[in-house]
Structures are given as C-alpha cells and as structure tokens.
Coordinates of C-alpha atoms in Angstrom, one line a residue:
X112 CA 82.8 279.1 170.9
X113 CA 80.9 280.8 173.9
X114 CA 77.8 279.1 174.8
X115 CA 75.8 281.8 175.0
X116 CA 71.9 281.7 176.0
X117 CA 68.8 282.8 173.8
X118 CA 67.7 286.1 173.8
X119 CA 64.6 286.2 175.7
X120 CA 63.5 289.3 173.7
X121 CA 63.7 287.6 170.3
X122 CA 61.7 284.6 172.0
X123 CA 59.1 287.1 172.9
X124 CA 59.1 288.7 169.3
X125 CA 58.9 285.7 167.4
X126 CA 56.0 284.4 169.5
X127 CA 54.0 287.3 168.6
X128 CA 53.6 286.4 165.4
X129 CA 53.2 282.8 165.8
X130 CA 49.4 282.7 165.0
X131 CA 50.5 284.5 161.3
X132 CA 53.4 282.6 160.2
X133 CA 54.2 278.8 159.9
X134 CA 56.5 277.2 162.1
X135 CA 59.0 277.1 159.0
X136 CA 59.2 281.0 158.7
X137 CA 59.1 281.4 162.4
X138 CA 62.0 279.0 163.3
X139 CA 63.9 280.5 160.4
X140 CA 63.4 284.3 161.1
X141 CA 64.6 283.1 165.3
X142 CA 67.4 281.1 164.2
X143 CA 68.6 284.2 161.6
X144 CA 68.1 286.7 165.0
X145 CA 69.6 284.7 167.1
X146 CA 72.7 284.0 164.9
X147 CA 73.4 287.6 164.8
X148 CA 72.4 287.8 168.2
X149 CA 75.0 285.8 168.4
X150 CA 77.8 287.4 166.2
X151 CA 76.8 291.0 168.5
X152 CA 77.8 289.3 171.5
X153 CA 80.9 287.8 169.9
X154 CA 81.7 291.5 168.8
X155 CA 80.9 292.9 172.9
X156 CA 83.1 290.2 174.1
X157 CA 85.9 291.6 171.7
X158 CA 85.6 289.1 169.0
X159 CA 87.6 286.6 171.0
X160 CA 87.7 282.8 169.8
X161 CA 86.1 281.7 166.8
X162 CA 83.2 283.8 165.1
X163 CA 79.8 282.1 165.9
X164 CA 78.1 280.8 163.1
X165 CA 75.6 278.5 164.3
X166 CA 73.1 277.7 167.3
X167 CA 74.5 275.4 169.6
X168 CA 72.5 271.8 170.2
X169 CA 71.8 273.0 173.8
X170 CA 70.2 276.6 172.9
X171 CA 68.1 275.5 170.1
X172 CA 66.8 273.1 172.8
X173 CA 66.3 275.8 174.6
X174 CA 64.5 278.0 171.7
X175 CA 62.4 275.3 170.9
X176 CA 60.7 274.9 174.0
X177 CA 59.9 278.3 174.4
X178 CA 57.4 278.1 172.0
X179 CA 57.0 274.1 171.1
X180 CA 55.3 271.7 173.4
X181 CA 57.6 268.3 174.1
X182 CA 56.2 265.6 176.2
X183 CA 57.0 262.1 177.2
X184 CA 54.3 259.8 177.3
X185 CA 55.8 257.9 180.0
X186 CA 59.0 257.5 182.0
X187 CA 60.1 254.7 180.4
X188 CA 64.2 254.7 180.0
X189 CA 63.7 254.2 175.7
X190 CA 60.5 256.5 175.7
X191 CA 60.9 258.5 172.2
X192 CA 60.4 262.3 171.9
X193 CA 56.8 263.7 171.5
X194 CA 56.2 267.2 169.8
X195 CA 52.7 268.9 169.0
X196 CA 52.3 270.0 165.9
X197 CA 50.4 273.5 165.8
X198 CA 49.0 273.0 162.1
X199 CA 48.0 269.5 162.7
X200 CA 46.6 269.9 166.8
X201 CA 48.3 266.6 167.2
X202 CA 51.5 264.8 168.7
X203 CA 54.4 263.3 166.6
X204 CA 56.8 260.8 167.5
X205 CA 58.2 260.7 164.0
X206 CA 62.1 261.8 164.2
X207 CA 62.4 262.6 161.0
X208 CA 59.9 265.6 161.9
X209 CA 61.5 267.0 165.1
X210 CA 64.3 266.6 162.6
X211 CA 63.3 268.5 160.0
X212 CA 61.6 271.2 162.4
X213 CA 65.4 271.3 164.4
X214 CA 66.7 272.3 160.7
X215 CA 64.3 275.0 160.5
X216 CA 65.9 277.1 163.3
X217 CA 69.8 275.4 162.7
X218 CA 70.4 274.2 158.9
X219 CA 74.1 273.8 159.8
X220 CA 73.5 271.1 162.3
X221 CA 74.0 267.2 161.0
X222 CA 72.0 264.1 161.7
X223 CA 74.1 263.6 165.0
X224 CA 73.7 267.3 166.1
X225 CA 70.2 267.0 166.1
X226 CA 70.1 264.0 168.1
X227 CA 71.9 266.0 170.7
X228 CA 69.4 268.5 170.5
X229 CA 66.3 266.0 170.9
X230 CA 68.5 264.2 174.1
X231 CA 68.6 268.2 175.8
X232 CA 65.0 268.5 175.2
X233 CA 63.9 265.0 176.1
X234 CA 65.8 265.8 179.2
X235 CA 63.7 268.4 180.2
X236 CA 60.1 267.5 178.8
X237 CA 57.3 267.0 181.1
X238 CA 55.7 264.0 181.2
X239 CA 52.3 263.7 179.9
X240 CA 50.2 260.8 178.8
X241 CA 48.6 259.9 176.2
X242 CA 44.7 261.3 176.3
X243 CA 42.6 257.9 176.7
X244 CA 39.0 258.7 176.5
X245 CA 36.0 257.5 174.2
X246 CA 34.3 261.2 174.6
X247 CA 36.8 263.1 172.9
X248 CA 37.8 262.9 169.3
X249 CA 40.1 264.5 166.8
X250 CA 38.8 265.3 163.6
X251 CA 40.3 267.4 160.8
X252 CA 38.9 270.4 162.1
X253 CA 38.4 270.4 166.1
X254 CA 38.2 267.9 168.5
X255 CA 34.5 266.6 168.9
X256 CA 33.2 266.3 172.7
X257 CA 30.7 263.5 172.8
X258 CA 29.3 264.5 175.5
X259 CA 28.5 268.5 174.8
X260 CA 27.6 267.3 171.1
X261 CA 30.2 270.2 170.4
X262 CA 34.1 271.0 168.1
X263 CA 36.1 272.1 170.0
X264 CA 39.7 274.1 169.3
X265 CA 42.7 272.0 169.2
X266 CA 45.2 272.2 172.3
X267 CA 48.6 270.4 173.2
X268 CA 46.6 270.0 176.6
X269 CA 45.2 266.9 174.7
X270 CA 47.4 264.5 173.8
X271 CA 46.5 262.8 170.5
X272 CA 48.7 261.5 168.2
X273 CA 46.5 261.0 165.4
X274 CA 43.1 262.8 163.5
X275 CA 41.2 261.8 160.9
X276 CA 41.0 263.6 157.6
X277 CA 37.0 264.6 157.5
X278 CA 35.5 267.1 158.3
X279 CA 33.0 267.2 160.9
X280 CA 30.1 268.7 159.8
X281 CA 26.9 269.3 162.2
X282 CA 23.6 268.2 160.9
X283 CA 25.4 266.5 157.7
X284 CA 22.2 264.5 155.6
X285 CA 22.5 261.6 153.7
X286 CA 23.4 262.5 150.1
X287 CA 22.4 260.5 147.4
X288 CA 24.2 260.0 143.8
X289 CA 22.5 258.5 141.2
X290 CA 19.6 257.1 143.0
X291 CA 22.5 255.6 145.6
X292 CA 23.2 256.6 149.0
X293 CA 24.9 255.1 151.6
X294 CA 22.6 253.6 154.4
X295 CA 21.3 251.5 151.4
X296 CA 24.4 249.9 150.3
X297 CA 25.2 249.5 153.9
X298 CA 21.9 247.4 154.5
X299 CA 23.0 245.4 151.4
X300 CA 26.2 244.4 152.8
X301 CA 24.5 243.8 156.3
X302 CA 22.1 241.1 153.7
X303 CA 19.3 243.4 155.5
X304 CA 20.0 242.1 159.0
X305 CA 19.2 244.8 161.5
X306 CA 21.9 243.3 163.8
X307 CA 24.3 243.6 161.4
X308 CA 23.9 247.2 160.0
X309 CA 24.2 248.1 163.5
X310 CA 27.4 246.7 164.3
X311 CA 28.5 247.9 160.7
X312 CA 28.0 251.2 162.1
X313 CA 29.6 250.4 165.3
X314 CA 32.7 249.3 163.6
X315 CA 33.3 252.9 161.8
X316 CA 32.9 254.6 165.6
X317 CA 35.0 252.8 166.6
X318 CA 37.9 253.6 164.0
X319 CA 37.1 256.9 164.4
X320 CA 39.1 257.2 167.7
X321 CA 42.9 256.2 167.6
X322 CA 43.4 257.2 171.4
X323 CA 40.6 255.0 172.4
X324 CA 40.0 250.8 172.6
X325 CA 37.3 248.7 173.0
X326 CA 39.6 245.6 173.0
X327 CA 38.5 244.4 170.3
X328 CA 40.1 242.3 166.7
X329 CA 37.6 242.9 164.1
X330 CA 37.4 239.9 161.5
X331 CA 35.2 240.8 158.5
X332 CA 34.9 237.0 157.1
X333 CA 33.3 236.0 153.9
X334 CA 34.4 234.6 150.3
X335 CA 33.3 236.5 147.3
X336 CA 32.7 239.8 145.9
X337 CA 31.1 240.6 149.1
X338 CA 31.8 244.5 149.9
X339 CA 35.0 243.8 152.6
X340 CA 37.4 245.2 150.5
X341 CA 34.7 248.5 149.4
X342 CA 34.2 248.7 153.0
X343 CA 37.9 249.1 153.8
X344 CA 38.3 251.9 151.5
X345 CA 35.6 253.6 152.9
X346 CA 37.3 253.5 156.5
X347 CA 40.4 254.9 154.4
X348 CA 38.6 257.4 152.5
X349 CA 37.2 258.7 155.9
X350 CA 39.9 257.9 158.3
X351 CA 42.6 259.4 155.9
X352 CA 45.2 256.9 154.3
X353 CA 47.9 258.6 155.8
X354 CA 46.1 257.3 159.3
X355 CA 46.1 253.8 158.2
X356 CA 48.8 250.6 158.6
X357 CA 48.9 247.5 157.0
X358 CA 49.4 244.8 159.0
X359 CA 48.2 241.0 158.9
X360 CA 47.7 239.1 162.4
X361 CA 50.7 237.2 161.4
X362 CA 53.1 240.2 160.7
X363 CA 52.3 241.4 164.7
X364 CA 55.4 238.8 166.1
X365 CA 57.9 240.5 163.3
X366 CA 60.4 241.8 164.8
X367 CA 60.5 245.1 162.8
X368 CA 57.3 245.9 161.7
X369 CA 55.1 247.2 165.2
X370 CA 56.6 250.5 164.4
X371 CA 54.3 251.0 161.6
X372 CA 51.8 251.7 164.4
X373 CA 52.9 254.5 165.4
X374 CA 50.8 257.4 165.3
X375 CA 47.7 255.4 163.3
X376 CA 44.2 255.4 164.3
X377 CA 43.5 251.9 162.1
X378 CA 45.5 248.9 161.0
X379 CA 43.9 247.0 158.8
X380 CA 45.7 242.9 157.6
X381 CA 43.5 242.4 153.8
X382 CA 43.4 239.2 152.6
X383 CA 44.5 237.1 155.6
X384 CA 45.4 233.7 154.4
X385 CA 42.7 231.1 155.4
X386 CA 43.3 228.9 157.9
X387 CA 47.5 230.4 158.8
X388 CA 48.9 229.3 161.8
X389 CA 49.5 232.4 164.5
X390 CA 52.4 230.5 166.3
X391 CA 52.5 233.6 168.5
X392 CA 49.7 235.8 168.8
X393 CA 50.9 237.8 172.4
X394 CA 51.3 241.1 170.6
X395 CA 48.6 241.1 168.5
X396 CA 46.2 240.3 171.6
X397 CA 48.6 243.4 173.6
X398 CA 47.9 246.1 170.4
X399 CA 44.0 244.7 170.6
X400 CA 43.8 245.8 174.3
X401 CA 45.8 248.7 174.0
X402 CA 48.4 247.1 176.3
X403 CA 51.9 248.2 176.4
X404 CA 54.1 246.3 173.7
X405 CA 58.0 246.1 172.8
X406 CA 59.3 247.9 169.6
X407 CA 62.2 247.0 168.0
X408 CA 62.6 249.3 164.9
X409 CA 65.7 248.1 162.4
X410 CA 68.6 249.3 163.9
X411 CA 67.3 251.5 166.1
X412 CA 66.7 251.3 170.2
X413 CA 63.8 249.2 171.2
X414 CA 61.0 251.1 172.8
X415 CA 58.2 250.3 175.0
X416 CA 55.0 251.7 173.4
X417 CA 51.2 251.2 173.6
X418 CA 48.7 251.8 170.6
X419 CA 45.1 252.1 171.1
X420 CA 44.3 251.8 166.9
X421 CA 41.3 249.9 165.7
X422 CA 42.5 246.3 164.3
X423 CA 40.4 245.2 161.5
X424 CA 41.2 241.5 159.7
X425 CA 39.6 240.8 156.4
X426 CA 39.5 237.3 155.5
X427 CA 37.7 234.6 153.4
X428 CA 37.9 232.1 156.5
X429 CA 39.3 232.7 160.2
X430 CA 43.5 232.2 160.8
X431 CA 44.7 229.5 163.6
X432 CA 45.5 230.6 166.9
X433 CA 48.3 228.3 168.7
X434 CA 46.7 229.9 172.2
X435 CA 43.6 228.0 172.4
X436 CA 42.6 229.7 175.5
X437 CA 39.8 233.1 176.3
X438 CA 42.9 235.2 176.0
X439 CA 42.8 235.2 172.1
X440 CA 38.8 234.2 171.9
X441 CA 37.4 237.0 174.0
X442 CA 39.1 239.2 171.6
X443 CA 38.0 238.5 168.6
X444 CA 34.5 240.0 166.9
X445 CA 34.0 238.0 163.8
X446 CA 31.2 240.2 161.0
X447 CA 30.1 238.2 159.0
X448 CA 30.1 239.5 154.9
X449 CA 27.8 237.2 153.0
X450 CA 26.5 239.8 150.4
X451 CA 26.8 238.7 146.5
X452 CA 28.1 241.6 144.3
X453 CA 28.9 239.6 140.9
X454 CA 27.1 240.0 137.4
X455 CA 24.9 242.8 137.0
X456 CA 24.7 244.3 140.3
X457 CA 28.2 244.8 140.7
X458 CA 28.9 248.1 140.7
X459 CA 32.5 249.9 140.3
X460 CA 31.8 253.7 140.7
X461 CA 30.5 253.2 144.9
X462 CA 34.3 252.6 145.5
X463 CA 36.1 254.3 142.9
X464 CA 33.5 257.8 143.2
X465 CA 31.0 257.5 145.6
X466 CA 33.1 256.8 148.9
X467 CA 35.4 259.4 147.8
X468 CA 32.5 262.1 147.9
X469 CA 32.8 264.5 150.1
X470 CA 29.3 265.0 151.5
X471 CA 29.2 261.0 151.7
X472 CA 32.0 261.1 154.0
X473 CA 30.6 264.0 156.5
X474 CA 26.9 262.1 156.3
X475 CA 28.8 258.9 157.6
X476 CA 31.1 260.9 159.9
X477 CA 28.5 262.7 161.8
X478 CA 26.3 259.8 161.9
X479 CA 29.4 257.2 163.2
X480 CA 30.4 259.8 165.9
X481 CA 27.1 260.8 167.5
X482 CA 26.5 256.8 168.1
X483 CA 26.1 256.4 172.1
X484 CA 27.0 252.7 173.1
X485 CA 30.3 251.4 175.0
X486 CA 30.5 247.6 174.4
X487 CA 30.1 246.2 170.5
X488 CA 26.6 244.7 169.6
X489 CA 27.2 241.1 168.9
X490 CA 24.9 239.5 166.4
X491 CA 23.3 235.9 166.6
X492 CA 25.2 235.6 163.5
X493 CA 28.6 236.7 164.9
X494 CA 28.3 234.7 167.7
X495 CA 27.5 231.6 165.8
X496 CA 30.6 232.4 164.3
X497 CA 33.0 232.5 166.9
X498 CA 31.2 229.6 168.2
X499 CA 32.3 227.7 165.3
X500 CA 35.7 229.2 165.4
X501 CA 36.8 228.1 168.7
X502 CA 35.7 224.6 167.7
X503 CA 37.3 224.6 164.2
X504 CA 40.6 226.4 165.8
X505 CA 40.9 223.8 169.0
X506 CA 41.1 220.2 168.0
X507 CA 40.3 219.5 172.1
X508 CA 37.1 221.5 172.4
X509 CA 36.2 220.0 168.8
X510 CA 36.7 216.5 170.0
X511 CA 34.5 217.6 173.0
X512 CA 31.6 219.0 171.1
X513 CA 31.6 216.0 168.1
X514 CA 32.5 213.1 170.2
X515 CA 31.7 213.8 174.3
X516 CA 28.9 215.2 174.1
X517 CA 27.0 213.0 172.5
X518 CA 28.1 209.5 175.0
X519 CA 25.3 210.8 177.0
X520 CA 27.5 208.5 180.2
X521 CA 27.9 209.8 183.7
X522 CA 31.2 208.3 184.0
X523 CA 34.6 207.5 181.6
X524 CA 37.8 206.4 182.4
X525 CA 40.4 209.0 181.6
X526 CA 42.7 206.6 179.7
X527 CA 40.1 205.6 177.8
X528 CA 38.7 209.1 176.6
X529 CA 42.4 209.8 175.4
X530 CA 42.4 207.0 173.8
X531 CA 39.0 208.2 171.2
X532 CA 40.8 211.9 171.5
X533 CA 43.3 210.0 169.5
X534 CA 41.0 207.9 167.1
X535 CA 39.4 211.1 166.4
X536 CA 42.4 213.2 166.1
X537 CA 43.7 210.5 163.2
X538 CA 40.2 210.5 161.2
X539 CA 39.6 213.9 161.1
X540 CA 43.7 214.9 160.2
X541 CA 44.4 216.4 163.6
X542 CA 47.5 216.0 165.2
X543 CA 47.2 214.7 168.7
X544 CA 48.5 216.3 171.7
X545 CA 50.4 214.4 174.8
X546 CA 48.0 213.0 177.3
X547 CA 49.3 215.8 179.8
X548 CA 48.6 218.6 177.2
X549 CA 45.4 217.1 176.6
X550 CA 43.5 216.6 179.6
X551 CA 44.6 220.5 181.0
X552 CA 43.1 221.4 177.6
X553 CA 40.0 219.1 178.0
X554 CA 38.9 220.4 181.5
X555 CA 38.5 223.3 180.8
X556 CA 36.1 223.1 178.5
X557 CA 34.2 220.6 181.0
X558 CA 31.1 221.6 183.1
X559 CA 31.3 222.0 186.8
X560 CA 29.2 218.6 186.8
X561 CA 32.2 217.0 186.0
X562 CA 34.7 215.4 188.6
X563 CA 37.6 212.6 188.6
X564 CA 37.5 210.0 190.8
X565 CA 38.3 206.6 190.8
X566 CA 35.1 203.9 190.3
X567 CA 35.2 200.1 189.4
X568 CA 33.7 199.1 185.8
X569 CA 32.6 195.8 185.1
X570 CA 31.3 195.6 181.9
X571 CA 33.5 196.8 178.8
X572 CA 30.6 196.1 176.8
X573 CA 28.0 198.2 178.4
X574 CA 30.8 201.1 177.9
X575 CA 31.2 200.3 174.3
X576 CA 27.5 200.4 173.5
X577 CA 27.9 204.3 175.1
X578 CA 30.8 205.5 173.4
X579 CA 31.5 203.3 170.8
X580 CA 34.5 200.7 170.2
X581 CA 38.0 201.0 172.1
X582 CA 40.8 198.6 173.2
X583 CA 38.7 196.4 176.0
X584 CA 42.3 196.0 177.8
X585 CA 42.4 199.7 179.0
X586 CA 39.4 198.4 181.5
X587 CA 40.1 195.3 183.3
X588 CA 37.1 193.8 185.2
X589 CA 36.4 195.7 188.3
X590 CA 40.0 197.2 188.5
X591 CA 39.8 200.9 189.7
X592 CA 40.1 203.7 186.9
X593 CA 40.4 207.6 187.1
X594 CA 37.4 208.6 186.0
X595 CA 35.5 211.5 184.7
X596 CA 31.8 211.6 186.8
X597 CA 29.2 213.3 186.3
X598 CA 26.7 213.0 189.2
X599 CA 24.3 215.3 188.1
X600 CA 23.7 213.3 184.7
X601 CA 20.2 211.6 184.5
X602 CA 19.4 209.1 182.4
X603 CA 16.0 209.1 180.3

C-alpha cells in the first residue's frame, strides 16, 4: 500500500468546524475524506498495488496532532501518553480513551494498530508538565484564578488532568432546606470548636485542587455515628465520584493498585482498621508529598508517575506505622470527629438529599475556594492527637514519655535503661527491640541536655530509689558505666 501523507486541505476543513461538532463526528467525517483521499490518489497513481482501505498507523498520527494536543509530562523512558480532551478542558492518560478517540478516525485498526499509532505520536509530543499551582483551579465550568477572583476559559496551555463536577457559581449564598443549612451541621460536626470548623473548611480547599499538595495525610478519627462517613460523601458529591479513588493506607505498597490514581483529585481509604500494621509506608508518604512514585499496572509496563490528589483516611482509631521516624509523623493531620449523631438527632435526608443539592454544593464551593491560607490550621485538639499517636505508635518514645521522664536523675547507665525498656516492653505487651535498634531509636527523642559518657556509681541503692528496682549486678561498685548525663538537670 503507498504511504501516502494527509491532505493538508482536509485538515484545514475539518478544523473549521471543530467548535460545532464533537470530536466523534469530526474524526469520522476526516477519516471518511481522507479514505477517499486516499482511493483518488490510488486511482492518479494508476490503481497500482492493493486498493487503500484504511489510514495507516503513521498518518492518523499525523491527523491527530493537527488538531489534538499530546504531551509528555516528563521524559521518563515509560512516560504514558497525555491527550486534552476539548469537552472536558482536561488531560487523559487513560488508553482506553486515546483508544477509542484513534477508532473514531480508523475503525479498521486493531488493539495492536493503535498502539503503533500512540508509539508515532508519543514520538513526537512535546513535553509539558504537569500545571503545579495552588492559584489555579479546574472546575466544571472554567478554571478559577485565585488570585483575579475570576473563571477563566479552559486551555490545553494548562495541564490538568482532573476537574471537579460543580459548578462555580460567584456570589453563591448559603441555602437552607427545612430549617437546615450547611455551616450549621458543619459546626455540629466541628462539636462547635472554632478551630475545628476551620480546618473542616480547609480540608474541602484543599480537595478541591488535584494538581496541587499541601503534603498532607488527612486522618478524620473518631468511633461512632459521628458525620466522617456524611462528610466523605459530601467531598464526593462536590468533587464528582468519577474524581475519587479508594484506597486504604495499607493498599498504597500493592503492587497493582497506585494506578487507580491516575487522573483523581481525592483518594479517600473508609474504615481503616484500627490499630493495622503499615509494614511499608514509602509510597503512601511519596503520593502525600506529591513525590514521584513507581506504577506497576497488571501486566502492563511500569511507569514512573507523581499524583498530587488529596489523601483523606477515615478511621475509628489511628493505623501503626513501622517507620517511627518525622518522615511518616510530619505528614500526618489527624481531625478529630467526636460529634454524637444516634437516637433522635440522627438524621438520614442531610446525606441521602441535602449534600446532593445543588445550590448546597455551589454555596460550599465558592466558599471552599475563595479561602486564602497556604499551610493547614492545626487545632490544640489535633495536635494533642498526633501527640498521642506518636507515643501510642512508638513503643521507644512511649517508654521515654511513661518511664524516663519521670526518674527526674541526671545520670543512667545505658545498660541499665535497656534493661527497664525491656521490663516495660514485657508489662505493657510490647515487643522489645535489640539494644542497637533501641538506643538509635531512644536518642532521638532525647534533649540536647543529654550526653554519654562514662561516670563511676557507687550506690545501686540510691539509683534504685530514682528509677525504681533493676538487676544491682548491671552496676558494680565504682566500676565505670556508659552513661546518659544530663548536666543541665537541677535538683529541687
């Protein structure tokens, strides 16, 4: 068959009209010209070879970047195909789409053929990256600056790869349904506490913008019939479901299932398990940061890829982290959901009818999206939380806090405060770690008072009235010990 190039006319013509028709009728109509486009030059060649019947792979490429953007986000070697989508104002990823829009022009081209024609256009795509900003975001219908308090149009000069599904709406007021509106039931669920409903409102910003992190894992923690799950289907209602993954912080180190964030503005993991081991929490941590992370879809090339969605965790107490370190604790933002919704006051229609309203939804839009603030409001509450957390998650820094801390000494042999890690470890069901493991973990959680050296003791008694029993041969009389000193400590 001759490989013959697009004509440029038909390119021209169809692009006229591509503000009137959808991309379905425009690729058909060019791919029914260009196949008899086609058949006349077979004809002017003197119908020599086999009658053309179908676009090759290469010149549908070629057709459909005359008139569709395709970008790279990156130079990776595994980067997938990008394509805005003209209806949406967004980027896709999804293959199944470029697929289907590759059928539109060709319908005689199989699964593999289409691959060829993504690998001609991918080889040619510009790269672009991904548009990172917190002052721009895409709604359902425009792109809202921040900054000029203004919709704009939609453009593939932005790169977004996700919108969500309301409308913004300027001046939107709170609308109220049967004497219920929604800064009410908010401040119920906040239990009234100003610092609370802020951060409440803080949280929805911040799932408004998929493109956008502030590198943080938001844990909405409370047993009960307490609004979590009625606040979660508000962020769907408003985000769009279709802009929403599910995905527990436990499910983040399975191998298959990052893919699922592609393209999302929210992930949301209901009903976390209380208390489940996160043996590996790296990727989590990388999507929380918007770090670059490695997909490995079932049988399929792994990809490098970077999301920027909110992660929210619901939970009826927090998960354990194996990484005991700030690299998992500075990420986490722990609300707290103490509201009591059972008997009487519980009531069904705000999540089956009201959340669904549409004039609910623009109030709560407009409101969320004209908030000014860059870092999260932390609550006394929240950060009592966390505080609690890190002790209840780290066995070490609970043994610090519980035990330590209360010898009031300004100086401990080493062996010996192993030796009550280990006591303590055994009454309160913990299982110990090596002294090696320990004692890294231990000082760093100690003050920069603290400092080993080696000092002679010469009472085992007086130590013992301090801290409490332990095995008087770990301290022979006057024999030198490692020790932990404290020089600042005074005694009263």
């Amino acid at each position: 068959m001759i490989d013959i190039k697009p004509s440029n006319d038909i390119i021209l013509e169809i692009k006229s009209f591509q503000e009137r028709e959808s991309i379905e009728n425009r690729l058909t109509n060019i791919g029914i010209e260009q196949r008899n486009h086609l058949v006349e030059e077979w004809k002017n060649n003197g119908s020599k070879g086999k009658k053309p019947n179908f676009i090759s792979p290469y010149n549908c490429a070629c057709i459909l970047m005359k008139f569709i953007n395709f970008i790279l986000f990156d130079d990776e070697e595994n980067t997938k195909l990008a394509m805005y989508q003209e209806n949406k104002g967004i980027y896709t990823q999804n293959i199944s789409i470029i697929k289907r829009i590759i059928s539109y022009l060709e319908p005689c081209l199989n699964s593999n053929k289409a691959d060829d024609v993504i690998y001609h256009i991918r080889n040619k795509a510009k790269i672009k990256k991904l548009t990172n900003t917190p002052n721009l975001i895409p709604v359902n219908n425009g792109i809202f600056n921040k900054k000029t308090k203004k919709l704009e149009p939609f453009t593939p000069e932005y790169v977004f790869t996700s919108k969500i599904c309301t409308n913004y709406v300027e001046n939107a007021e709170l609308h109220s349904i049967d004497n219920w509106n929604f800064d009410s039931w908010l401040d119920e669920i906040a239990c009234h506490d100003v610092e609370v409903y802020t951060l409440l409102w803080q949280v929805i910003n911040d799932c408004l913008n998929g493109n956008y992190t502030r590198k943080k894992a938001i844990f909405l923690v409370g047993e009960g019939n307490n609004g979590k799950g009625t606040f979660q289907t508000l962020l769907s209602n408003l985000i769009g479901f279709d802009n929403v993954a599910s995905l527990k912080v436990n499910e983040f180190d399975h191998e298959f299932k990052l893919s699922i964030l592609e393209g999302k503005t929210l992930v949301i993991g209901d009903d976390v398990p209380v208390g489940i081991n996160i043996e590996d929490s790296s990727n989590f941590n990388s999507v929380v940061t918007g770090d670059a992370v490695l997909v490995n879809p079932k049988k399929k090339q792994p990809y490098r890829a970077i999301y920027r969605c909110t992660v929210i965790q619901s939970t009826n107490g927090m998960p354990h982290f194996k990484n005991k370190t700030s690299g998992t604790n500075r990420r986490l933002l722990i609300v707290p959901f103490n509201a009591n919704f059972n008997g009487d006051i519980e009531r069904t229609e705000i999540k089956d009818n009201y959340l669904k309203n549409k004039k609910v939804l623009e109030y709560v839009l407009h409101k969320a999206i004209n908030l000014d603030f860059k870092n999260f409001l932390i609550p006394k509450v929240s950060k009592e939380m966390l505080e609690q957390f890190k002790q209840d998650n780290d066995p070490v820094l609970d043994f610090k806090i519980v035990e330590f801390e209360n010898w009031k000494i300004d100086k401990v042999p080493v062996s010996i405060v192993y030796q009550k890690y280990k006591l303590f470890c055994d009454k309160s069901g913990y299982k110990p770690l090596s002294e090696r493991k320990f004692f890294k973990a231990f000082e760093r959680y100690l003050s920069k008072n603290w400092r080993k050296k080696s000092v002679r003791y010469y009472s085992v008694k007086e130590l013992q009235n301090k801290i409490g029993y332990f095995e008087p041969t770990l301290l022979p009389h006057g024999e030198l010990k490692q020790s932990y000193i404290n020089e600042n400590f005074k005694v009263v």
